[in-house]
Amino acid sequence: MAHGDVGLELGTRVAGALRRGLGLEVAPVDAVIRPSAREGVDYQCNAAMSLAKRVGKAPREVAQVIVDHLDSADMVEAPEVAGPGFINLRLRDEWLAARVGGLLGDARLGVPVVAEPRRFALDYSSPNVAKEMHIGHVRSTIIGDAVLRLLRFSGHEVTPHNHLGDWGTPFGMLIEHLLDEGHAVDAEISDLNRFYQEARRKFDADPGFVDRARARVVALQGGDEQTLTLWRALVDESTRHFQQVYAVLGIELAPADVYGESFYNPYLDTVIDELTEKGLTEISDGAVCVFPPGFTNREGEPLPLIVRKSDGGYGYAATDMATTRYWAIERGMTDLLYAVGTPQAQHFQMVFAASRQAGYLTDEQTAVHIGFGTILGEDGKTIRTRAGGSVKLAELLAEAVEQAAKTVAERSSLDADRQAEVARAVGIGAVKYADLSNDREKDYVFTWSRMLAKEGNTSVYLQYANARCQSVLRKAETAPGGDVLVTAPAERALMLRLLQLPAAIATAVEGYAPHKVTGYLYDLASTFTTFYDNCPILRADVAPEVRASRLVLTKVTSDALTLGLGLLGIEAPHEL
Ligand code: ARG
């Protein structure tokens, strides 16, 4: 099957009709096929309206030509022109049933592999050394992981890179503090935040310490052997902390994926030289700046991207210029993605613009800032602990599992070990799903009760729906198989929904928008619930062929829920 998307398949047929009837070449996507909520109609074709002007005919006339030339008797019932020129399409039951039947045992559930795979570099998670990962990093990690899974499943190549904040002036004070504490180089720092704050406190109070910290930064930048060893110890210790969080979250990022800020140091001089050679730099207040066109401040003055500070040091912007150069040129990536909060939107737009000017990015390459809003507490302000501190990710995740354990224990017949595993799947899943189910650009409010609700658009609801499917399949005691049949409207609705998975995934991939998958899964689970409530499966009075067909639908639904949740990094246990 060339593509699993029913809308596109109908689009291909409509394109054929337009070619035969009007000599028009139209791409299948431009046939404007949309799912329809109208009684008795599955899809609607809206192409006639947009094409009418182009061919100088009334929309209804164009629609009639499409209908007359549509070669689709195998797929749809007699199409109808309606209203100003819509075409109502209803899939034939036999076609629908056969198509859904074909999904049984198809690991991709009809989702095609892209014809032209691209090479993505994906910057995500990217916490800072010697600071505990806080809730602000949770979104980058969760969203980045989902985007990575979606792209890979679609057939693209994705190289993740963790842009660790591992360089800069704070390392002077951190290294001096490490020495003061008499830490062995491989010592464990149990509380990174406390370590950072203690160093900070000394820095603010003790001028002698400030002098030592300054000298230490110079030594670090100068490549002093002993200083580098201490620096490495701090980076390694932080990396160990981050790996623990990734393990709890089920995130694949490994130490080998770390391309921290320091990684780009050897490229910074080259970047400045190249920008200068191309005549893109200007000296402004002693700093080397690029002024990419189109960026101005409130007074309408051009905004600088500072690539070398007046003290000769390089900063965040220079390093990010080196990231586009490295991934696009040295590594030959076609698409550069950065999952970072929206406050950095302008930074990335300027880096991308300057990178195009510099020739680091060509017209065939894309660079996208996958921005996201912040997580708010129930008071509508940035989430804080009761003591007013920033919420630590590790603590938050532990609480999620604890809360989920209560939910699971309430109605579970599982033994204690299994219950603990399920609580993990439910708790971590809820944190991820709450994040992914919102349009990522928006802020969202973090509410335990809402994210762990058994009804509504939550992962728990989807996990319960899947567990119900699995329970039916277990009780059936026969492997699902045989023909799929349409015998009731709720079956038909479920079949239509199952066939929409490819379109949902395609839209999510296109917009780096995991919430398109969550929205689809929620609709699927709701449609399944209606089917389950209306169509008995295992009851003794159900005809054997109907029972077999409904078991296939149940199995494919479970497969779709499991696949969809899996693409979001969420587990789908068989029992809850
Ligand atoms: N470490 C940065 C922060 O915590 C995020 C880095 C994002 N990636 C990048 N290439 N700038 O804000």
PDB file of C-alpha atoms in Angstrom, residues 239-483:
ATOM      1  CA  THR A 239      25.819  13.786  33.789  1.00  0.00           C
ATOM      2  CA  ARG A 240      25.339  10.935  36.275  1.00  0.00           C
ATOM      3  CA  HIS A 241      22.500  12.873  37.891  1.00  0.00           C
ATOM      4  CA  PHE A 242      20.850  13.556  34.529  1.00  0.00           C
ATOM      5  CA  GLN A 243      21.149   9.916  33.494  1.00  0.00           C
ATOM      6  CA  GLN A 244      19.231   8.895  36.624  1.00  0.00           C
ATOM      7  CA  VAL A 245      16.383  11.192  35.668  1.00  0.00           C
ATOM      8  CA  TYR A 246      16.427   9.929  32.067  1.00  0.00           C
ATOM      9  CA  ALA A 247      16.244   6.359  33.338  1.00  0.00           C
ATOM     10  CA  VAL A 248      13.174   7.126  35.455  1.00  0.00           C
ATOM     11  CA  LEU A 249      11.561   8.898  32.516  1.00  0.00           C
ATOM     12  CA  GLY A 250      12.471   6.170  30.043  1.00  0.00           C
ATOM     13  CA  ILE A 251      14.338   8.658  27.874  1.00  0.00           C
ATOM     14  CA  GLU A 252      16.975   7.234  25.573  1.00  0.00           C
ATOM     15  CA  LEU A 253      19.503  10.089  25.831  1.00  0.00           C
ATOM     16  CA  ALA A 254      22.917   8.646  26.690  1.00  0.00           C
ATOM     17  CA  PRO A 255      26.181  10.261  27.807  1.00  0.00           C
ATOM     18  CA  ALA A 256      27.381   9.766  24.215  1.00  0.00           C
ATOM     19  CA  ASP A 257      24.659  12.163  23.050  1.00  0.00           C
ATOM     20  CA  VAL A 258      26.127  15.022  25.069  1.00  0.00           C
ATOM     21  CA  TYR A 259      27.404  17.764  22.809  1.00  0.00           C
ATOM     22  CA  GLY A 260      27.769  20.418  25.464  1.00  0.00           C
ATOM     23  CA  GLU A 261      28.644  24.040  24.931  1.00  0.00           C
ATOM     24  CA  SER A 262      32.320  23.163  25.454  1.00  0.00           C
ATOM     25  CA  PHE A 263      32.217  20.799  22.483  1.00  0.00           C
ATOM     26  CA  TYR A 264      31.924  23.793  20.174  1.00  0.00           C
ATOM     27  CA  ASN A 265      34.885  25.737  21.618  1.00  0.00           C
ATOM     28  CA  PRO A 266      37.297  24.614  18.872  1.00  0.00           C
ATOM     29  CA  TYR A 267      34.934  25.974  16.200  1.00  0.00           C
ATOM     30  CA  LEU A 268      34.289  29.443  17.623  1.00  0.00           C
ATOM     31  CA  ASP A 269      37.282  31.223  16.079  1.00  0.00           C
ATOM     32  CA  THR A 270      36.425  29.743  12.693  1.00  0.00           C
ATOM     33  CA  VAL A 271      32.830  30.932  12.994  1.00  0.00           C
ATOM     34  CA  ILE A 272      33.957  34.508  13.721  1.00  0.00           C
ATOM     35  CA  ASP A 273      36.504  34.370  10.876  1.00  0.00           C
ATOM     36  CA  GLU A 274      33.936  33.112   8.397  1.00  0.00           C
ATOM     37  CA  LEU A 275      31.347  35.685   9.421  1.00  0.00           C
ATOM     38  CA  THR A 276      33.963  38.397   9.132  1.00  0.00           C
ATOM     39  CA  GLU A 277      35.203  37.214   5.717  1.00  0.00           C
ATOM     40  CA  LYS A 278      31.643  37.316   4.435  1.00  0.00           C
ATOM     41  CA  GLY A 279      31.403  40.912   5.633  1.00  0.00           C
ATOM     42  CA  LEU A 280      28.604  40.094   8.058  1.00  0.00           C
ATOM     43  CA  THR A 281      30.184  41.449  11.238  1.00  0.00           C
ATOM     44  CA  GLU A 282      30.326  44.919  12.706  1.00  0.00           C
ATOM     45  CA  ILE A 283      32.047  46.158  15.832  1.00  0.00           C
ATOM     46  CA  SER A 284      29.544  47.684  18.206  1.00  0.00           C
ATOM     47  CA  ASP A 285      30.657  48.937  21.645  1.00  0.00           C
ATOM     48  CA  GLY A 286      33.741  46.772  21.299  1.00  0.00           C
ATOM     49  CA  ALA A 287      31.744  43.604  20.634  1.00  0.00           C
ATOM     50  CA  VAL A 288      31.695  41.673  17.369  1.00  0.00           C
ATOM     51  CA  CYS A 289      28.085  41.604  16.183  1.00  0.00           C
ATOM     52  CA  VAL A 290      25.999  40.324  13.291  1.00  0.00           C
ATOM     53  CA  PHE A 291      22.834  42.244  12.466  1.00  0.00           C
ATOM     54  CA  PRO A 292      20.572  39.777  10.647  1.00  0.00           C
ATOM     55  CA  PRO A 293      17.953  41.678   8.649  1.00  0.00           C
ATOM     56  CA  GLY A 294      14.450  41.982  10.045  1.00  0.00           C
ATOM     57  CA  PHE A 295      15.269  42.104  13.757  1.00  0.00           C
ATOM     58  CA  THR A 296      14.782  45.401  15.531  1.00  0.00           C
ATOM     59  CA  ASN A 297      14.216  46.577  19.081  1.00  0.00           C
ATOM     60  CA  ARG A 298      11.275  48.681  20.237  1.00  0.00           C
ATOM     61  CA  GLU A 299      12.939  51.843  18.992  1.00  0.00           C
ATOM     62  CA  GLY A 300      13.259  50.274  15.549  1.00  0.00           C
ATOM     63  CA  GLU A 301      17.035  49.942  15.797  1.00  0.00           C
ATOM     64  CA  PRO A 302      18.671  46.814  14.377  1.00  0.00           C
ATOM     65  CA  LEU A 303      19.228  44.105  16.987  1.00  0.00           C
ATOM     66  CA  PRO A 304      22.721  42.639  17.308  1.00  0.00           C
ATOM     67  CA  LEU A 305      23.579  38.988  17.624  1.00  0.00           C
ATOM     68  CA  ILE A 306      26.699  39.300  19.759  1.00  0.00           C
ATOM     69  CA  VAL A 307      29.192  36.706  18.607  1.00  0.00           C
ATOM     70  CA  ARG A 308      32.210  37.988  20.543  1.00  0.00           C
ATOM     71  CA  LYS A 309      31.845  40.064  23.663  1.00  0.00           C
ATOM     72  CA  SER A 310      33.888  43.196  24.216  1.00  0.00           C
ATOM     73  CA  ASP A 311      36.113  41.296  26.689  1.00  0.00           C
ATOM     74  CA  GLY A 312      36.975  38.872  23.904  1.00  0.00           C
ATOM     75  CA  GLY A 313      34.857  36.033  25.329  1.00  0.00           C
ATOM     76  CA  TYR A 314      32.345  34.011  23.374  1.00  0.00           C
ATOM     77  CA  GLY A 315      28.790  33.579  24.548  1.00  0.00           C
ATOM     78  CA  TYR A 316      25.620  31.634  23.988  1.00  0.00           C
ATOM     79  CA  ALA A 317      25.002  33.105  20.510  1.00  0.00           C
ATOM     80  CA  ALA A 318      28.466  32.296  19.174  1.00  0.00           C
ATOM     81  CA  THR A 319      28.103  28.737  20.418  1.00  0.00           C
ATOM     82  CA  ASP A 320      24.747  28.342  18.701  1.00  0.00           C
ATOM     83  CA  MET A 321      26.191  29.669  15.426  1.00  0.00           C
ATOM     84  CA  ALA A 322      28.734  26.879  15.820  1.00  0.00           C
ATOM     85  CA  THR A 323      25.891  24.352  16.309  1.00  0.00           C
ATOM     86  CA  THR A 324      24.245  25.180  12.984  1.00  0.00           C
ATOM     87  CA  ARG A 325      27.619  25.094  11.244  1.00  0.00           C
ATOM     88  CA  TYR A 326      28.594  21.793  12.846  1.00  0.00           C
ATOM     89  CA  TRP A 327      25.323  19.897  12.300  1.00  0.00           C
ATOM     90  CA  ALA A 328      24.509  21.275   8.875  1.00  0.00           C
ATOM     91  CA  ILE A 329      27.975  21.273   7.349  1.00  0.00           C
ATOM     92  CA  GLU A 330      30.251  18.903   9.257  1.00  0.00           C
ATOM     93  CA  ARG A 331      27.522  16.332   9.912  1.00  0.00           C
ATOM     94  CA  GLY A 332      25.436  16.900   6.772  1.00  0.00           C
ATOM     95  CA  MET A 333      22.056  17.112   8.505  1.00  0.00           C
ATOM     96  CA  THR A 334      19.110  18.354   6.443  1.00  0.00           C
ATOM     97  CA  ASP A 335      16.996  19.619   9.335  1.00  0.00           C
ATOM     98  CA  LEU A 336      18.074  21.190  12.627  1.00  0.00           C
ATOM     99  CA  LEU A 337      15.608  21.082  15.483  1.00  0.00           C
ATOM    100  CA  TYR A 338      15.911  22.791  18.862  1.00  0.00           C
ATOM    101  CA  ALA A 339      13.410  21.922  21.607  1.00  0.00           C
ATOM    102  CA  VAL A 340      13.831  24.945  23.885  1.00  0.00           C
ATOM    103  CA  GLY A 341      11.362  27.202  25.723  1.00  0.00           C
ATOM    104  CA  THR A 342       9.670  30.071  23.861  1.00  0.00           C
ATOM    105  CA  PRO A 343      11.588  32.787  25.789  1.00  0.00           C
ATOM    106  CA  GLN A 344      14.508  31.874  23.508  1.00  0.00           C
ATOM    107  CA  ALA A 345      12.461  32.230  20.299  1.00  0.00           C
ATOM    108  CA  GLN A 346      14.158  35.424  19.156  1.00  0.00           C
ATOM    109  CA  HIS A 347      17.616  34.055  19.910  1.00  0.00           C
ATOM    110  CA  PHE A 348      16.994  31.099  17.613  1.00  0.00           C
ATOM    111  CA  GLN A 349      15.358  33.129  14.852  1.00  0.00           C
ATOM    112  CA  MET A 350      18.422  35.397  14.825  1.00  0.00           C
ATOM    113  CA  VAL A 351      20.851  32.473  14.889  1.00  0.00           C
ATOM    114  CA  PHE A 352      18.989  30.823  11.998  1.00  0.00           C
ATOM    115  CA  ALA A 353      18.895  34.041   9.968  1.00  0.00           C
ATOM    116  CA  ALA A 354      22.598  34.704  10.527  1.00  0.00           C
ATOM    117  CA  SER A 355      23.368  31.063   9.681  1.00  0.00           C
ATOM    118  CA  ARG A 356      21.595  31.452   6.331  1.00  0.00           C
ATOM    119  CA  GLN A 357      23.550  34.640   5.646  1.00  0.00           C
ATOM    120  CA  ALA A 358      26.743  32.803   6.507  1.00  0.00           C
ATOM    121  CA  GLY A 359      25.841  29.963   4.150  1.00  0.00           C
ATOM    122  CA  TYR A 360      25.727  27.406   6.974  1.00  0.00           C
ATOM    123  CA  LEU A 361      22.132  26.652   5.994  1.00  0.00           C
ATOM    124  CA  THR A 362      20.950  26.321   2.404  1.00  0.00           C
ATOM    125  CA  ASP A 363      17.415  26.571   1.030  1.00  0.00           C
ATOM    126  CA  GLU A 364      17.135  22.775   1.129  1.00  0.00           C
ATOM    127  CA  GLN A 365      17.802  22.740   4.858  1.00  0.00           C
ATOM    128  CA  THR A 366      15.402  23.707   7.599  1.00  0.00           C
ATOM    129  CA  ALA A 367      16.120  24.989  11.097  1.00  0.00           C
ATOM    130  CA  VAL A 368      13.202  24.941  13.503  1.00  0.00           C
ATOM    131  CA  HIS A 369      12.841  26.172  17.042  1.00  0.00           C
ATOM    132  CA  ILE A 370      10.400  23.762  18.695  1.00  0.00           C
ATOM    133  CA  GLY A 371       9.300  26.244  21.340  1.00  0.00           C
ATOM    134  CA  PHE A 372       7.110  25.600  24.345  1.00  0.00           C
ATOM    135  CA  GLY A 373       5.420  27.500  27.139  1.00  0.00           C
ATOM    136  CA  THR A 374       5.971  27.096  30.866  1.00  0.00           C
ATOM    137  CA  ILE A 375       4.321  24.897  33.454  1.00  0.00           C
ATOM    138  CA  LEU A 376       2.155  26.825  35.868  1.00  0.00           C
ATOM    139  CA  GLY A 377       1.124  25.966  39.418  1.00  0.00           C
ATOM    140  CA  GLU A 378      -2.562  25.956  40.350  1.00  0.00           C
ATOM    141  CA  ASP A 379      -2.236  29.621  41.275  1.00  0.00           C
ATOM    142  CA  GLY A 380      -1.457  30.398  37.641  1.00  0.00           C
ATOM    143  CA  LYS A 381       2.154  31.361  38.391  1.00  0.00           C
ATOM    144  CA  THR A 382       5.315  29.450  37.510  1.00  0.00           C
ATOM    145  CA  ILE A 383       5.187  26.248  39.496  1.00  0.00           C
ATOM    146  CA  ARG A 384       6.989  26.305  42.880  1.00  0.00           C
ATOM    147  CA  THR A 385       7.309  24.022  45.861  1.00  0.00           C
ATOM    148  CA  ARG A 386       5.366  24.824  49.028  1.00  0.00           C
ATOM    149  CA  ALA A 387       8.574  26.321  50.419  1.00  0.00           C
ATOM    150  CA  GLY A 388       8.758  28.565  47.377  1.00  0.00           C
ATOM    151  CA  GLY A 389      11.756  26.861  45.769  1.00  0.00           C
ATOM    152  CA  SER A 390      11.872  25.574  42.225  1.00  0.00           C
ATOM    153  CA  VAL A 391      10.367  22.112  41.815  1.00  0.00           C
ATOM    154  CA  LYS A 392      12.933  19.414  41.218  1.00  0.00           C
ATOM    155  CA  LEU A 393      12.166  16.990  38.470  1.00  0.00           C
ATOM    156  CA  ALA A 394      13.297  13.921  40.397  1.00  0.00           C
ATOM    157  CA  GLU A 395      10.985  14.772  43.306  1.00  0.00           C
ATOM    158  CA  LEU A 396       8.110  15.529  41.007  1.00  0.00           C
ATOM    159  CA  LEU A 397       8.429  12.170  39.277  1.00  0.00           C
ATOM    160  CA  ALA A 398       8.593  10.332  42.589  1.00  0.00           C
ATOM    161  CA  GLU A 399       5.391  12.054  43.642  1.00  0.00           C
ATOM    162  CA  ALA A 400       3.725  11.154  40.330  1.00  0.00           C
ATOM    163  CA  VAL A 401       4.426   7.464  40.894  1.00  0.00           C
ATOM    164  CA  GLU A 402       3.200   7.710  44.489  1.00  0.00           C
ATOM    165  CA  GLN A 403      -0.043   9.395  43.441  1.00  0.00           C
ATOM    166  CA  ALA A 404      -0.543   6.844  40.681  1.00  0.00           C
ATOM    167  CA  ALA A 405       0.027   3.990  43.120  1.00  0.00           C
ATOM    168  CA  LYS A 406      -3.009   5.166  45.084  1.00  0.00           C
ATOM    169  CA  THR A 407      -5.139   5.244  41.929  1.00  0.00           C
ATOM    170  CA  VAL A 408      -3.992   1.797  40.870  1.00  0.00           C
ATOM    171  CA  ALA A 409      -4.371   0.167  44.294  1.00  0.00           C
ATOM    172  CA  GLU A 410      -7.994   1.343  44.564  1.00  0.00           C
ATOM    173  CA  ARG A 411      -9.266  -1.167  42.068  1.00  0.00           C
ATOM    174  CA  SER A 412      -6.433  -3.481  41.213  1.00  0.00           C
ATOM    175  CA  SER A 413      -6.275  -7.223  41.703  1.00  0.00           C
ATOM    176  CA  LEU A 414      -2.576  -7.280  40.788  1.00  0.00           C
ATOM    177  CA  ASP A 415       0.145  -8.478  43.153  1.00  0.00           C
ATOM    178  CA  ALA A 416       2.372  -5.886  44.820  1.00  0.00           C
ATOM    179  CA  ASP A 417       5.305  -6.091  42.369  1.00  0.00           C
ATOM    180  CA  ARG A 418       3.095  -5.771  39.348  1.00  0.00           C
ATOM    181  CA  GLN A 419       1.203  -2.917  41.026  1.00  0.00           C
ATOM    182  CA  ALA A 420       4.457  -1.032  41.508  1.00  0.00           C
ATOM    183  CA  GLU A 421       5.344  -1.460  37.829  1.00  0.00           C
ATOM    184  CA  VAL A 422       1.916  -0.292  36.750  1.00  0.00           C
ATOM    185  CA  ALA A 423       2.065   2.696  39.121  1.00  0.00           C
ATOM    186  CA  ARG A 424       5.302   3.684  37.417  1.00  0.00           C
ATOM    187  CA  ALA A 425       3.752   3.390  33.953  1.00  0.00           C
ATOM    188  CA  VAL A 426       0.692   5.360  35.038  1.00  0.00           C
ATOM    189  CA  GLY A 427       2.524   8.049  37.032  1.00  0.00           C
ATOM    190  CA  ILE A 428       5.303   8.780  34.558  1.00  0.00           C
ATOM    191  CA  GLY A 429       2.815   8.444  31.710  1.00  0.00           C
ATOM    192  CA  ALA A 430       0.551  11.040  33.336  1.00  0.00           C
ATOM    193  CA  VAL A 431       3.381  13.576  33.657  1.00  0.00           C
ATOM    194  CA  LYS A 432       4.384  13.085  30.029  1.00  0.00           C
ATOM    195  CA  TYR A 433       0.851  13.044  28.695  1.00  0.00           C
ATOM    196  CA  ALA A 434      -0.165  16.206  30.580  1.00  0.00           C
ATOM    197  CA  ASP A 435       2.753  17.898  28.876  1.00  0.00           C
ATOM    198  CA  LEU A 436       2.250  16.455  25.401  1.00  0.00           C
ATOM    199  CA  SER A 437      -1.529  16.792  25.200  1.00  0.00           C
ATOM    200  CA  ASN A 438      -1.365  20.585  25.226  1.00  0.00           C
ATOM    201  CA  ASP A 439      -0.444  22.678  22.246  1.00  0.00           C
ATOM    202  CA  ARG A 440       3.235  22.981  23.160  1.00  0.00           C
ATOM    203  CA  GLU A 441       3.411  26.733  22.524  1.00  0.00           C
ATOM    204  CA  LYS A 442       0.983  27.345  25.384  1.00  0.00           C
ATOM    205  CA  ASP A 443       1.563  27.387  29.135  1.00  0.00           C
ATOM    206  CA  TYR A 444      -0.337  24.775  31.078  1.00  0.00           C
ATOM    207  CA  VAL A 445      -1.418  24.300  34.662  1.00  0.00           C
ATOM    208  CA  PHE A 446      -0.005  21.334  36.509  1.00  0.00           C
ATOM    209  CA  THR A 447      -2.814  19.632  38.452  1.00  0.00           C
ATOM    210  CA  TRP A 448      -2.400  16.148  39.890  1.00  0.00           C
ATOM    211  CA  SER A 449      -6.120  15.451  40.055  1.00  0.00           C
ATOM    212  CA  ARG A 450      -6.661  16.420  36.426  1.00  0.00           C
ATOM    213  CA  MET A 451      -3.678  14.585  35.014  1.00  0.00           C
ATOM    214  CA  LEU A 452      -4.502  11.380  36.887  1.00  0.00           C
ATOM    215  CA  ALA A 453      -8.252  11.477  36.154  1.00  0.00           C
ATOM    216  CA  LYS A 454      -9.666   8.219  34.839  1.00  0.00           C
ATOM    217  CA  GLU A 455     -12.035  10.068  32.527  1.00  0.00           C
ATOM    218  CA  GLY A 456     -11.110  12.707  29.998  1.00  0.00           C
ATOM    219  CA  ASN A 457      -8.065  13.317  27.842  1.00  0.00           C
ATOM    220  CA  THR A 458      -5.495  11.655  30.109  1.00  0.00           C
ATOM    221  CA  SER A 459      -3.041   8.819  29.657  1.00  0.00           C
ATOM    222  CA  VAL A 460      -4.784   6.867  32.431  1.00  0.00           C
ATOM    223  CA  TYR A 461      -7.998   6.898  30.410  1.00  0.00           C
ATOM    224  CA  LEU A 462      -6.150   5.545  27.382  1.00  0.00           C
ATOM    225  CA  GLN A 463      -4.313   2.974  29.495  1.00  0.00           C
ATOM    226  CA  TYR A 464      -7.625   1.781  30.952  1.00  0.00           C
ATOM    227  CA  ALA A 465      -9.154   1.525  27.468  1.00  0.00           C
ATOM    228  CA  ASN A 466      -6.203  -0.570  26.363  1.00  0.00           C
ATOM    229  CA  ALA A 467      -6.385  -2.763  29.473  1.00  0.00           C
ATOM    230  CA  ARG A 468     -10.077  -3.337  28.739  1.00  0.00           C
ATOM    231  CA  CYS A 469      -9.206  -4.459  25.204  1.00  0.00           C
ATOM    232  CA  GLN A 470      -6.592  -6.803  26.607  1.00  0.00           C
ATOM    233  CA  SER A 471      -9.000  -8.210  29.165  1.00  0.00           C
ATOM    234  CA  VAL A 472     -11.513  -9.028  26.386  1.00  0.00           C
ATOM    235  CA  LEU A 473      -8.787 -10.640  24.302  1.00  0.00           C
ATOM    236  CA  ARG A 474      -7.652 -12.746  27.263  1.00  0.00           C
ATOM    237  CA  LYS A 475     -11.146 -13.935  28.013  1.00  0.00           C
ATOM    238  CA  ALA A 476     -11.777 -14.818  24.374  1.00  0.00           C
ATOM    239  CA  GLU A 477      -9.111 -17.501  24.577  1.00  0.00           C
ATOM    240  CA  THR A 478      -8.765 -17.608  20.783  1.00  0.00           C
ATOM    241  CA  ALA A 479      -6.338 -15.550  18.730  1.00  0.00           C
ATOM    242  CA  PRO A 480      -8.221 -12.834  16.813  1.00  0.00           C
ATOM    243  CA  GLY A 481      -8.659 -13.579  13.107  1.00  0.00           C
ATOM    244  CA  GLY A 482     -11.200 -13.893  10.310  1.00  0.00           C
ATOM    245  CA  ASP A 483     -13.157 -11.339   8.324  1.00  0.00           C
TER     246      ASP A 483
END
